[in-house]
């Protein structure tokens, strides 16, 4: 492999990696936000994302609506559904003294149910894609080859991240979410209604998942099993530090880039295992993740 | 005789009459249920007894199947040896994973073991020279001193006896000093340490034992199945086993057995109706977690736990 080839692969890998990585980052933000505020490792994240894809698909192809209507409707529908699940199921599980395993299993229950529902509608029988909103014309950056769709995906997810950042730092509800994430008891004492904030966080996670689905599904085929993409988001959250929102973004980009570089330099077969190696290596070398802060000391 | 003894007696009676009364498919399902019972017992040891949330059960199950299957095919030893080999290799790997796991708690542990499970499935899929990759692998039937077990009926007595042995082993383990130490670690590792329990050794050995159970379950599977495909060794299977243990009642051996039989049956009965299976499954999982998060056998178990164990001073 010549030097110029390596240089080309590096550029291509990093740029394509940033595009896919930004979508993983959106899902990772959703996972981390839910984990911080409700202590739930949401194993249904991928299925919520998948539902976003199928809602958009059925509205576009079957109902025949235009993108201008489909995008807001999809995002709102998934956000509401996600908030309802928190309200109806997760609150109840927490109240019946459910801890780690119980909470995880409840989200797994949701995951199975959503997958089954999509298969039941018959929509899931053939893999499909959303029609691209932006054209697939090539864009050359440096020596790397991207499409206009790629650029749009990257810009859109970056915008979403900036908006989330602004919300967390400059709005009352965002600050309340952060407070609940830091110390729920103290937040409750200063007058924050825990259950309302938790519902809002799940709604935000649903919103981000739907957005991620709208962005990536014109590029890839969607099936009921597409939820495995969330494994990459999980890897991103772990690599970045499971309780750090900036870490989730960083982790998402790292996973995206690693995945693409592995594909270019080693083999496309190895892509599948790259995130797991990333998880294992991170957990061995730095169990709290890159931006995870100090390792937690267990209180007696 | 306690209620448990009556239940065991009834189960023994039914199991010994069964091969004369039913057809091959039912026997296959019973064999499969026995494998699930052993898997669930293994999960019970690591989650129920030691309180560690590990999600790599399918991987160890797979290691047991491939090890036993490959040994059967290559050397045709008495099947006891190949089953034990699968269990032993799983135990060693479980011990190593346990070493990494000592550094983690709760969600991190769950994620690390989950990652290990997925990585193992990838190994099964890609290491084609050994596992046959995505084409699956055909295994020779198991042997017992030249007597080949070629169908479900022939395998049945051995599968049932093995499952019974593993059940006995689990109960013995839980009643021993070692079992009490494990539960002490589960309740509070700081308190356990203060009592002089080697917490790290406890956690790591629980991992190894649980993995050994899964490996032996894998070996049992090779007694009545001659084909293995990596598809069935993914996260889904781990979740199925986790569900059995949690819905049955975490920390209860009865729960693990009852959960294994109930969910094994549900998953087998609904195999043809994939989407319905998933919906029913999802609703059962959510419903149980909402209204009965401690599982079916939790309360009885608590009453038993309050009584001091025989031979241990209160």
Coordinates of C-alpha atoms in Angstrom, one line a residue:
Chain A
X1 CA 0.0 0.0 0.0
X2 CA 1.6 3.2 -1.1
X3 CA 1.8 6.4 0.9
X4 CA -0.6 8.3 -1.3
X5 CA -3.1 5.4 -1.0
X6 CA -2.9 5.5 2.8
X7 CA -3.4 9.2 2.8
X8 CA -6.4 8.9 0.6
X9 CA -7.9 6.1 2.7
X10 CA -7.3 8.2 5.8
X11 CA -9.2 11.1 4.5
X12 CA -12.0 9.0 3.1
X13 CA -12.3 7.0 6.3
X14 CA -12.3 10.0 8.6
X15 CA -14.8 12.0 6.5
X16 CA -17.2 9.1 6.0
X17 CA -16.7 8.2 9.6
X18 CA -17.8 11.6 10.7
X19 CA -21.0 11.3 8.7
X20 CA -22.1 7.9 10.1
X21 CA -20.5 8.7 13.5
X22 CA -22.7 11.8 13.9
X23 CA -25.8 9.7 13.6
X24 CA -24.4 7.2 16.2
X25 CA -23.7 10.2 18.3
X26 CA -27.4 11.3 18.2
X27 CA -28.4 7.8 19.4
X28 CA -25.7 7.8 22.0
X29 CA -26.9 11.1 23.4
X30 CA -30.3 9.6 23.8
X31 CA -28.9 6.5 25.6
X32 CA -26.7 8.6 27.9
X33 CA -29.4 11.2 28.7
X34 CA -31.9 8.4 29.7
X35 CA -29.3 6.6 31.7
X36 CA -28.3 9.7 33.6
X37 CA -31.8 10.8 34.5
X38 CA -33.7 7.6 34.9
X39 CA -30.9 5.0 35.6
X40 CA -32.2 2.9 32.8
X41 CA -29.8 1.4 30.3
X42 CA -32.3 1.5 27.4
X43 CA -31.9 -1.6 25.4
X44 CA -34.9 -0.6 23.3
X45 CA -33.0 2.4 21.9
X46 CA -32.4 0.7 18.6
X47 CA -36.1 -0.3 18.3
X48 CA -37.3 3.2 19.0
X49 CA -35.0 4.3 16.2
X50 CA -36.3 1.5 14.0
X51 CA -39.9 2.6 14.7
X52 CA -38.9 6.1 13.6
X53 CA -37.8 4.7 10.3
X54 CA -41.0 2.7 9.8
X55 CA -43.4 5.6 10.8
X56 CA -41.7 7.8 8.2
X57 CA -41.7 5.0 5.6
X58 CA -45.4 4.3 6.0
X59 CA -46.3 8.0 5.9
X60 CA -44.3 8.6 2.8
X61 CA -45.0 5.5 0.8
X62 CA -48.4 4.4 1.9
X63 CA -50.1 7.6 3.0
X64 CA -48.2 9.5 0.3
X65 CA -47.5 12.6 2.4
X66 CA -44.7 14.9 1.5
X67 CA -41.4 15.2 3.4
X68 CA -42.3 18.6 4.8
X69 CA -45.2 17.0 6.8
X70 CA -43.6 13.6 7.4
X71 CA -40.6 14.9 9.2
X72 CA -42.3 16.8 12.0
X73 CA -45.1 14.2 12.3
X74 CA -42.6 11.3 12.7
X75 CA -40.4 13.1 15.2
X76 CA -43.4 14.1 17.3
X77 CA -45.0 10.7 17.1
X78 CA -41.9 8.9 18.3
X79 CA -41.2 11.4 21.0
X80 CA -44.7 11.0 22.4
X81 CA -44.6 7.2 22.2
X82 CA -41.3 7.2 24.0
X83 CA -42.5 9.5 26.7
X84 CA -45.7 7.4 27.1
X85 CA -43.6 4.2 27.5
X86 CA -41.6 5.9 30.3
X87 CA -44.8 7.1 32.0
X88 CA -46.8 3.9 31.8
X89 CA -44.2 1.2 32.0
X90 CA -40.9 2.4 33.4
X91 CA -42.4 4.5 36.3
X92 CA -44.5 1.5 37.3
X93 CA -41.4 -0.8 37.3
X94 CA -39.4 1.7 39.4
X95 CA -42.3 1.9 41.8
X96 CA -42.4 -1.8 42.2
X97 CA -38.8 -1.6 43.4
X98 CA -37.4 -2.7 40.1
X99 CA -33.6 -2.3 39.9
X100 CA -31.0 -2.8 37.1
X101 CA -32.1 -6.2 35.7
X102 CA -35.8 -5.5 35.9
X103 CA -35.4 -2.1 34.2
X104 CA -33.3 -3.6 31.4
X105 CA -35.8 -6.4 30.9
X106 CA -38.7 -4.0 30.7
X107 CA -36.9 -2.1 27.9
X108 CA -36.1 -5.5 26.2
X109 CA -39.9 -6.2 26.4
X110 CA -40.6 -3.0 24.5
X111 CA -37.9 -3.9 22.0
X112 CA -39.5 -7.3 21.3
X113 CA -42.9 -5.8 21.1
X114 CA -42.0 -3.1 18.6
X115 CA -40.2 -5.6 16.4
X116 CA -43.1 -7.9 16.5
X117 CA -45.6 -5.1 15.7
X118 CA -43.6 -4.0 12.6
X119 CA -43.4 -7.6 11.3
X120 CA -47.1 -8.0 12.0
X121 CA -47.9 -5.0 9.7
X122 CA -46.1 -6.7 6.9
X123 CA -44.0 -3.6 6.2
X124 CA -41.0 -5.4 7.5
X125 CA -41.1 -8.2 5.0
X126 CA -39.0 -6.5 2.4
X127 CA -36.1 -4.2 3.1
X128 CA -36.7 -0.7 1.9
X129 CA -35.1 2.8 2.0
X130 CA -36.6 6.2 2.4
X131 CA -36.4 8.3 -0.8
X132 CA -33.4 10.7 -0.4
X133 CA -34.4 14.2 0.5
X134 CA -31.1 15.6 -0.8
X135 CA -29.6 14.4 -4.1
X136 CA -26.7 11.9 -4.2
X137 CA -24.5 14.2 -6.3
X138 CA -20.8 13.8 -5.4
X139 CA -18.9 16.3 -3.3
X140 CA -15.1 16.1 -3.3
X141 CA -13.5 17.2 -0.1
X142 CA -9.7 17.0 -0.2
X143 CA -9.2 13.7 -2.0
X144 CA -12.3 12.1 -0.3
X145 CA -15.5 11.4 -2.0
X146 CA -18.8 12.2 -0.3
X147 CA -22.3 12.8 -1.5
X148 CA -24.5 15.8 -0.9
X149 CA -26.7 13.6 1.2
X150 CA -23.7 12.8 3.5
X151 CA -23.0 16.5 4.0
X152 CA -26.7 17.1 4.8
X153 CA -26.7 14.3 7.3
X154 CA -23.6 15.6 9.0
X155 CA -24.9 19.2 9.1
X156 CA -28.3 18.2 10.4
X157 CA -27.0 16.1 13.2
X158 CA -24.5 18.7 14.2
X159 CA -27.3 21.3 14.3
X160 CA -29.3 18.9 16.5
X161 CA -26.4 18.5 18.8
X162 CA -25.9 22.3 19.1
X163 CA -29.6 22.7 19.9
X164 CA -29.4 20.0 22.5
X165 CA -26.4 21.7 24.0
X166 CA -28.2 25.1 24.1
X167 CA -31.2 23.4 25.7
X168 CA -29.1 21.8 28.4
X169 CA -27.3 25.1 29.2
X170 CA -29.8 27.8 28.6
X171 CA -33.3 26.6 29.2
X172 CA -35.1 25.9 32.5
X173 CA -36.1 22.4 31.4
X174 CA -32.6 21.6 30.2
X175 CA -31.1 22.7 33.5
X176 CA -33.7 20.7 35.4
X177 CA -32.7 17.6 33.4
X178 CA -29.0 18.2 34.3
X179 CA -29.9 18.6 37.9
X180 CA -31.9 15.3 38.0
X181 CA -28.9 13.7 36.3
X182 CA -26.6 14.9 39.0
X183 CA -28.7 14.2 42.1
X184 CA -32.3 13.3 41.8
X185 CA -33.0 13.8 45.5
X186 CA -31.5 17.2 45.7
X187 CA -33.3 18.2 42.5
X188 CA -36.6 17.1 44.0
X189 CA -36.0 19.1 47.1
X190 CA -35.5 22.3 45.1
X191 CA -38.9 21.8 43.5
X192 CA -38.2 19.9 40.3
X193 CA -40.9 17.3 39.5
X194 CA -38.9 14.2 38.9
X195 CA -41.5 12.2 36.9
X196 CA -42.2 15.1 34.6
X197 CA -38.5 15.6 33.8
X198 CA -37.9 11.9 33.3
X199 CA -40.8 11.9 30.8
X200 CA -39.3 14.9 29.0
X201 CA -35.9 13.1 28.8
X202 CA -37.5 10.1 27.2
X203 CA -39.4 12.3 24.8
X204 CA -36.1 14.0 23.8
X205 CA -34.5 10.6 23.4
X206 CA -37.4 9.6 21.1
X207 CA -37.1 12.8 19.1
X208 CA -33.4 12.2 18.6
X209 CA -33.9 8.6 17.6
X210 CA -36.6 9.6 15.0
X211 CA -34.2 12.2 13.7
X212 CA -31.4 9.7 13.4
X213 CA -33.7 7.3 11.5
X214 CA -34.8 10.0 9.1
X215 CA -31.2 11.0 8.4
X216 CA -29.7 7.5 7.9
X217 CA -32.4 5.5 6.3
X218 CA -32.1 7.1 2.9
X219 CA -28.6 5.7 2.9
X220 CA -29.2 2.2 4.2
X221 CA -31.9 -0.4 3.9
X222 CA -34.4 -0.6 6.7
X223 CA -35.6 -3.9 8.2
X224 CA -37.1 -4.8 11.6
X225 CA -33.6 -5.9 12.7
X226 CA -32.0 -2.5 11.9
X227 CA -31.9 -1.9 15.7
X228 CA -28.5 -3.4 15.7
X229 CA -27.2 0.0 14.8
X230 CA -27.9 1.0 18.4
X231 CA -25.1 -1.4 19.4
X232 CA -22.8 1.1 17.7
X233 CA -24.4 3.9 19.7
X234 CA -23.9 1.8 22.9
X235 CA -20.3 1.3 21.9
X236 CA -20.1 5.1 21.4
X237 CA -21.6 5.8 24.8
X238 CA -19.2 3.4 26.5
X239 CA -16.1 4.6 24.7
X240 CA -17.0 8.2 25.5
X241 CA -17.9 7.6 29.1
X242 CA -21.3 6.3 29.9
X243 CA -22.5 9.3 31.9
X244 CA -21.0 12.1 29.8
X245 CA -23.0 13.8 27.0
X246 CA -19.9 15.3 25.3
X247 CA -18.4 11.9 25.7
X248 CA -21.4 10.4 23.8
X249 CA -20.7 12.8 20.9
X250 CA -17.0 12.1 20.9
X251 CA -17.6 8.4 21.2
X252 CA -20.0 8.4 18.3
X253 CA -17.5 10.1 16.0
X254 CA -14.7 7.8 17.2
X255 CA -16.8 4.7 16.5
X256 CA -17.8 6.0 13.1
X257 CA -14.2 6.7 12.1
X258 CA -12.8 3.5 13.5
X259 CA -15.5 1.5 11.7
X260 CA -14.7 3.2 8.4
X261 CA -11.0 2.9 8.8
X262 CA -11.2 -0.7 9.7
X263 CA -13.4 -1.3 6.6
X264 CA -10.9 0.5 4.3
X265 CA -7.6 -0.8 5.8
X266 CA -8.5 -4.3 7.1
X267 CA -11.6 -5.7 5.6
X268 CA -15.3 -5.1 5.5
X269 CA -15.8 -8.3 7.4
X270 CA -14.0 -6.9 10.4
X271 CA -16.3 -3.9 10.6
X272 CA -18.8 -6.0 12.6
X273 CA -16.4 -6.8 15.4
X274 CA -14.7 -3.4 15.6
X275 CA -17.3 -1.8 18.0
X276 CA -17.1 -4.8 20.4
X277 CA -13.3 -4.6 20.4
X278 CA -13.6 -0.9 21.1
X279 CA -16.0 -1.6 24.0
X280 CA -13.8 -4.3 25.5
X281 CA -10.6 -2.3 25.1
X282 CA -12.1 0.8 26.6
X283 CA -13.5 -1.1 29.5
X284 CA -10.2 -2.8 30.2
X285 CA -8.0 0.3 29.8
X286 CA -10.3 3.0 31.1
X287 CA -13.5 1.5 32.5
X288 CA -15.2 4.9 32.9
X289 CA -14.6 5.9 29.3
X290 CA -12.7 8.7 27.7
X291 CA -14.7 11.6 29.2
X292 CA -16.1 9.6 32.1
X293 CA -14.3 11.5 34.8
X294 CA -12.9 9.7 37.9
X295 CA -13.9 6.1 38.4
X296 CA -16.9 5.9 40.7
X297 CA -16.2 5.0 44.3
X298 CA -18.9 2.8 45.7
X299 CA -20.6 4.2 48.7
X300 CA -21.3 1.9 51.6
Chain B
X1 CA -41.5 -34.7 52.5
X2 CA -41.8 -31.1 51.5
X3 CA -43.6 -29.7 48.6
X4 CA -40.4 -29.6 46.6
X5 CA -39.8 -33.4 47.2
X6 CA -43.3 -34.1 45.9
X7 CA -42.7 -31.9 42.9
X8 CA -39.4 -33.7 42.2
X9 CA -41.1 -37.1 42.6
X10 CA -43.9 -36.2 40.2
X11 CA -41.4 -34.8 37.7
X12 CA -39.4 -38.0 37.9
X13 CA -42.5 -40.1 37.3
X14 CA -43.7 -38.1 34.4
X15 CA -40.2 -38.0 32.8
X16 CA -39.8 -41.8 33.1
X17 CA -43.2 -42.6 31.6
X18 CA -42.8 -40.0 28.9
X19 CA -40.7 -41.9 26.3
X20 CA -43.3 -44.7 26.2
X21 CA -46.2 -42.3 25.7
X22 CA -45.2 -39.7 23.2
X23 CA -43.7 -39.1 19.8
X24 CA -40.2 -38.0 18.7
X25 CA -41.1 -34.3 18.5
X26 CA -42.3 -34.1 22.1
X27 CA -39.2 -35.8 23.2
X28 CA -37.1 -33.3 21.3
X29 CA -38.9 -30.5 23.0
X30 CA -38.4 -32.1 26.4
X31 CA -34.7 -32.6 25.7
X32 CA -34.5 -28.9 24.7
X33 CA -36.3 -27.9 27.9
X34 CA -33.7 -29.9 29.9
X35 CA -30.9 -27.9 28.1
X36 CA -32.8 -24.7 29.0
X37 CA -33.1 -25.8 32.6
X38 CA -29.3 -26.2 32.8
X39 CA -28.7 -22.8 31.1
X40 CA -31.1 -21.1 33.5
X41 CA -29.5 -22.8 36.5
X42 CA -26.1 -21.4 35.3
X43 CA -27.6 -17.9 34.9
X44 CA -29.1 -18.4 38.4
X45 CA -25.7 -19.0 39.9
X46 CA -24.2 -15.8 38.5
X47 CA -27.2 -13.4 38.8
X48 CA -29.4 -15.0 41.5
X49 CA -26.7 -16.2 43.9
X50 CA -23.9 -13.7 43.3
X51 CA -25.9 -10.7 42.1
X52 CA -23.7 -10.1 39.0
X53 CA -25.4 -9.0 35.9
X54 CA -23.7 -11.0 33.1
X55 CA -25.1 -11.2 29.6
X56 CA -22.8 -13.6 27.8
X57 CA -24.6 -16.9 28.4
X58 CA -25.3 -17.7 24.7
X59 CA -21.6 -17.4 24.0
X60 CA -20.6 -20.0 26.6
X61 CA -23.5 -22.2 25.4
X62 CA -22.0 -21.9 21.9
X63 CA -18.5 -22.7 23.1
X64 CA -19.9 -25.8 24.8
X65 CA -21.7 -26.9 21.6
X66 CA -18.8 -26.4 19.3
X67 CA -16.3 -27.9 21.6
X68 CA -18.4 -31.0 22.3
X69 CA -19.4 -31.3 18.6
X70 CA -15.9 -31.0 17.3
X71 CA -14.5 -33.5 19.7
X72 CA -17.4 -35.9 19.0
X73 CA -16.8 -35.6 15.3
X74 CA -13.0 -36.0 15.5
X75 CA -12.5 -38.7 18.1
X76 CA -15.8 -40.2 19.0
X77 CA -15.0 -40.5 22.7
X78 CA -17.7 -41.4 25.3
X79 CA -19.9 -38.4 25.3
X80 CA -19.3 -37.7 29.0
X81 CA -15.8 -36.6 28.0
X82 CA -16.9 -34.3 25.2
X83 CA -19.6 -32.7 27.4
X84 CA -17.1 -32.2 30.2
X85 CA -14.6 -30.7 27.8
X86 CA -17.1 -28.2 26.6
X87 CA -17.9 -27.3 30.2
X88 CA -14.3 -27.0 31.1
X89 CA -13.3 -24.7 28.2
X90 CA -16.3 -22.5 29.0
X91 CA -15.3 -22.4 32.6
X92 CA -11.8 -21.3 31.8
X93 CA -13.0 -18.6 29.5
X94 CA -15.6 -17.6 32.1
X95 CA -12.9 -17.3 34.7
X96 CA -10.9 -15.0 32.4
X97 CA -13.9 -12.9 31.6
X98 CA -14.6 -12.8 35.4
X99 CA -11.2 -11.4 35.9
X100 CA -12.0 -8.4 33.7
X101 CA -15.5 -8.2 35.2
X102 CA -14.0 -7.7 38.7
X103 CA -13.2 -4.1 37.7
X104 CA -16.8 -3.3 36.7
X105 CA -20.2 -3.1 38.3
X106 CA -23.8 -3.2 37.2
X107 CA -24.3 -1.6 33.8
X108 CA -20.7 -1.7 32.8
X109 CA -20.5 -5.4 33.6
X110 CA -23.6 -6.0 31.6
X111 CA -22.2 -4.1 28.7
X112 CA -18.8 -5.7 28.8
X113 CA -20.3 -9.2 28.9
X114 CA -22.7 -8.3 26.2
X115 CA -19.8 -7.1 24.1
X116 CA -18.0 -10.4 24.7
X117 CA -21.1 -12.3 23.7
X118 CA -21.5 -10.4 20.4
X119 CA -17.7 -10.8 19.7
X120 CA -18.0 -14.6 20.3
X121 CA -20.9 -14.8 17.9
X122 CA -18.8 -13.1 15.3
X123 CA -16.0 -15.6 16.0
X124 CA -18.5 -18.5 15.4
X125 CA -19.6 -16.8 12.2
X126 CA -16.2 -16.0 10.8
X127 CA -13.9 -18.8 12.0
X128 CA -15.1 -20.9 9.1
X129 CA -12.4 -23.5 9.2
X130 CA -13.5 -24.6 12.7
X131 CA -17.2 -23.7 13.0
X132 CA -18.3 -23.8 9.4
X133 CA -19.3 -20.1 9.6
X134 CA -22.7 -19.0 8.4
X135 CA -23.3 -22.4 6.7
X136 CA -23.5 -24.0 10.1
X137 CA -21.7 -27.2 11.1
X138 CA -22.8 -30.8 11.0
X139 CA -21.7 -32.8 14.0
X140 CA -21.4 -36.6 14.4
X141 CA -23.8 -38.1 16.9
X142 CA -22.5 -38.5 20.4
X143 CA -21.1 -41.9 21.5
X144 CA -21.3 -44.0 24.6
X145 CA -18.8 -46.9 24.3
X146 CA -19.5 -47.4 20.6
X147 CA -23.2 -47.0 21.1
X148 CA -24.3 -44.1 18.9
X149 CA -27.0 -41.7 20.1
X150 CA -28.7 -40.9 16.8
X151 CA -32.2 -39.8 17.8
X152 CA -34.0 -38.0 20.5
X153 CA -35.3 -41.1 22.2
X154 CA -31.8 -42.5 22.6
X155 CA -30.4 -39.2 24.0
X156 CA -33.4 -38.7 26.3
X157 CA -32.3 -40.6 29.4
X158 CA -28.8 -39.1 29.3
X159 CA -30.1 -35.6 28.9
X160 CA -32.6 -36.0 31.7
X161 CA -30.1 -37.5 34.0
X162 CA -27.5 -34.8 33.2
X163 CA -30.1 -32.1 33.9
X164 CA -31.0 -33.8 37.2
X165 CA -27.4 -33.9 38.2
X166 CA -26.9 -30.2 37.4
X167 CA -30.0 -29.4 39.4
X168 CA -28.7 -31.4 42.4
X169 CA -25.3 -29.6 42.0
X170 CA -27.0 -26.2 42.1
X171 CA -29.0 -27.0 45.2
X172 CA -25.9 -28.4 46.9
X173 CA -23.9 -25.3 45.9
X174 CA -26.6 -23.0 47.3
X175 CA -26.7 -24.9 50.6
X176 CA -23.0 -25.0 51.1
X177 CA -20.8 -22.5 52.8
X178 CA -19.7 -21.3 49.4
X179 CA -23.4 -20.5 48.5
X180 CA -23.8 -18.5 51.7
X181 CA -20.6 -16.5 50.8
X182 CA -21.9 -15.8 47.3
X183 CA -25.2 -14.5 48.7
X184 CA -23.3 -12.4 51.2
X185 CA -21.4 -10.8 48.3
X186 CA -24.7 -10.3 46.5
X187 CA -26.2 -8.4 49.5
X188 CA -23.2 -6.2 50.2
X189 CA -19.7 -6.8 49.0
X190 CA -18.3 -4.5 51.6
X191 CA -20.0 -6.3 54.5
X192 CA -18.9 -9.6 52.9
X193 CA -15.3 -8.4 52.8
X194 CA -15.6 -7.4 56.5
X195 CA -16.6 -10.9 57.3
X196 CA -13.4 -12.2 55.8
X197 CA -14.9 -13.4 52.5
X198 CA -12.6 -13.1 49.5
X199 CA -15.0 -11.1 47.3
X200 CA -13.0 -11.1 44.2
X201 CA -12.5 -14.9 44.2
X202 CA -16.2 -15.3 44.9
X203 CA -17.3 -13.2 42.0
X204 CA -14.8 -14.7 39.6
X205 CA -15.6 -18.3 40.6
X206 CA -19.3 -17.5 40.2
X207 CA -18.6 -16.5 36.6
X208 CA -16.6 -19.6 36.0
X209 CA -19.3 -21.9 37.4
X210 CA -22.0 -20.2 35.5
X211 CA -20.0 -20.5 32.3
X212 CA -19.4 -24.2 33.0
X213 CA -23.1 -24.8 33.4
X214 CA -23.7 -23.1 30.0
X215 CA -20.9 -25.1 28.4
X216 CA -22.4 -28.4 29.8
X217 CA -25.8 -27.3 28.5
X218 CA -24.0 -26.9 25.1
X219 CA -22.6 -30.4 25.4
X220 CA -26.1 -31.8 26.3
X221 CA -27.4 -30.1 23.2
X222 CA -25.0 -32.1 21.0
X223 CA -26.5 -35.3 22.3
X224 CA -29.7 -34.9 20.4
X225 CA -28.9 -32.3 17.7
X226 CA -26.5 -32.9 14.8
X227 CA -26.4 -29.4 13.3
X228 CA -25.4 -26.1 14.8
X229 CA -25.8 -22.6 13.4
X230 CA -24.3 -19.5 14.9
X231 CA -27.5 -17.6 14.4
X232 CA -29.0 -19.2 17.4
X233 CA -26.1 -18.2 19.7
X234 CA -26.7 -14.5 19.8
X235 CA -28.1 -12.0 22.3
X236 CA -31.6 -13.3 21.8
X237 CA -30.7 -16.6 23.5
X238 CA -29.0 -14.8 26.4
X239 CA -32.1 -12.7 26.8
X240 CA -34.3 -15.8 26.7
X241 CA -32.3 -17.3 29.5
X242 CA -32.3 -14.1 31.5
X243 CA -36.0 -13.9 31.1
X244 CA -36.4 -17.4 32.4
X245 CA -34.5 -16.6 35.6
X246 CA -36.0 -13.2 36.3
X247 CA -39.6 -14.1 35.5
X248 CA -39.2 -17.3 37.5
X249 CA -37.9 -15.3 40.4
X250 CA -34.3 -14.1 40.9
X251 CA -32.4 -15.9 43.5
X252 CA -34.7 -19.0 43.5
X253 CA -33.7 -22.4 42.1
X254 CA -37.4 -23.3 41.7
X255 CA -37.9 -20.1 39.8
X256 CA -35.1 -20.8 37.4
X257 CA -36.4 -24.3 36.7
X258 CA -40.1 -23.2 36.3
X259 CA -39.0 -20.2 34.2
X260 CA -36.9 -22.4 32.0
X261 CA -39.7 -24.8 31.3
X262 CA -42.4 -22.1 30.8
X263 CA -40.4 -19.9 28.5
X264 CA -38.7 -22.8 26.7
X265 CA -42.2 -24.0 25.9
X266 CA -43.5 -20.6 24.8
X267 CA -40.6 -20.0 22.5
X268 CA -40.9 -23.5 21.0
X269 CA -44.6 -23.3 20.5
X270 CA -44.5 -19.9 18.9
X271 CA -41.4 -20.6 16.8
X272 CA -43.5 -20.5 13.6
X273 CA -45.2 -17.2 14.4
X274 CA -42.2 -15.0 14.7
X275 CA -44.0 -11.6 15.0
X276 CA -46.7 -13.0 17.4
X277 CA -43.9 -14.6 19.4
X278 CA -42.1 -11.3 19.7
X279 CA -45.2 -9.4 20.7
X280 CA -46.3 -11.9 23.3
X281 CA -42.8 -12.1 24.7
X282 CA -42.5 -8.3 24.9
X283 CA -45.8 -8.0 26.7
X284 CA -45.0 -10.8 29.2
X285 CA -41.6 -9.2 29.9
X286 CA -43.0 -5.7 30.5
X287 CA -46.1 -7.0 32.4
X288 CA -44.0 -9.1 34.8
X289 CA -41.6 -6.2 35.4
X290 CA -44.4 -3.9 36.1
X291 CA -46.6 -6.0 38.3
X292 CA -44.3 -8.8 39.6
X293 CA -40.7 -7.6 39.3
X294 CA -39.5 -10.2 41.8
X295 CA -40.8 -13.1 39.7
X296 CA -43.1 -16.0 40.4
X297 CA -41.2 -17.7 43.2
X298 CA -39.8 -14.7 45.1
X299 CA -42.0 -14.8 48.2
X300 CA -41.7 -18.4 49.1
X301 CA -38.0 -18.1 48.6
X302 CA -37.8 -15.2 51.1
X303 CA -39.6 -17.3 53.7
X304 CA -37.1 -20.1 53.3
X305 CA -34.1 -17.7 53.4
X306 CA -35.1 -16.4 56.9
X307 CA -34.7 -19.8 58.4
X308 CA -31.1 -20.6 59.4
X309 CA -29.6 -23.2 57.2
X310 CA -28.9 -26.6 58.7
X311 CA -25.5 -26.9 60.4
X312 CA -24.8 -23.2 60.3
X313 CA -25.0 -21.3 63.5
X314 CA -27.3 -18.3 63.4

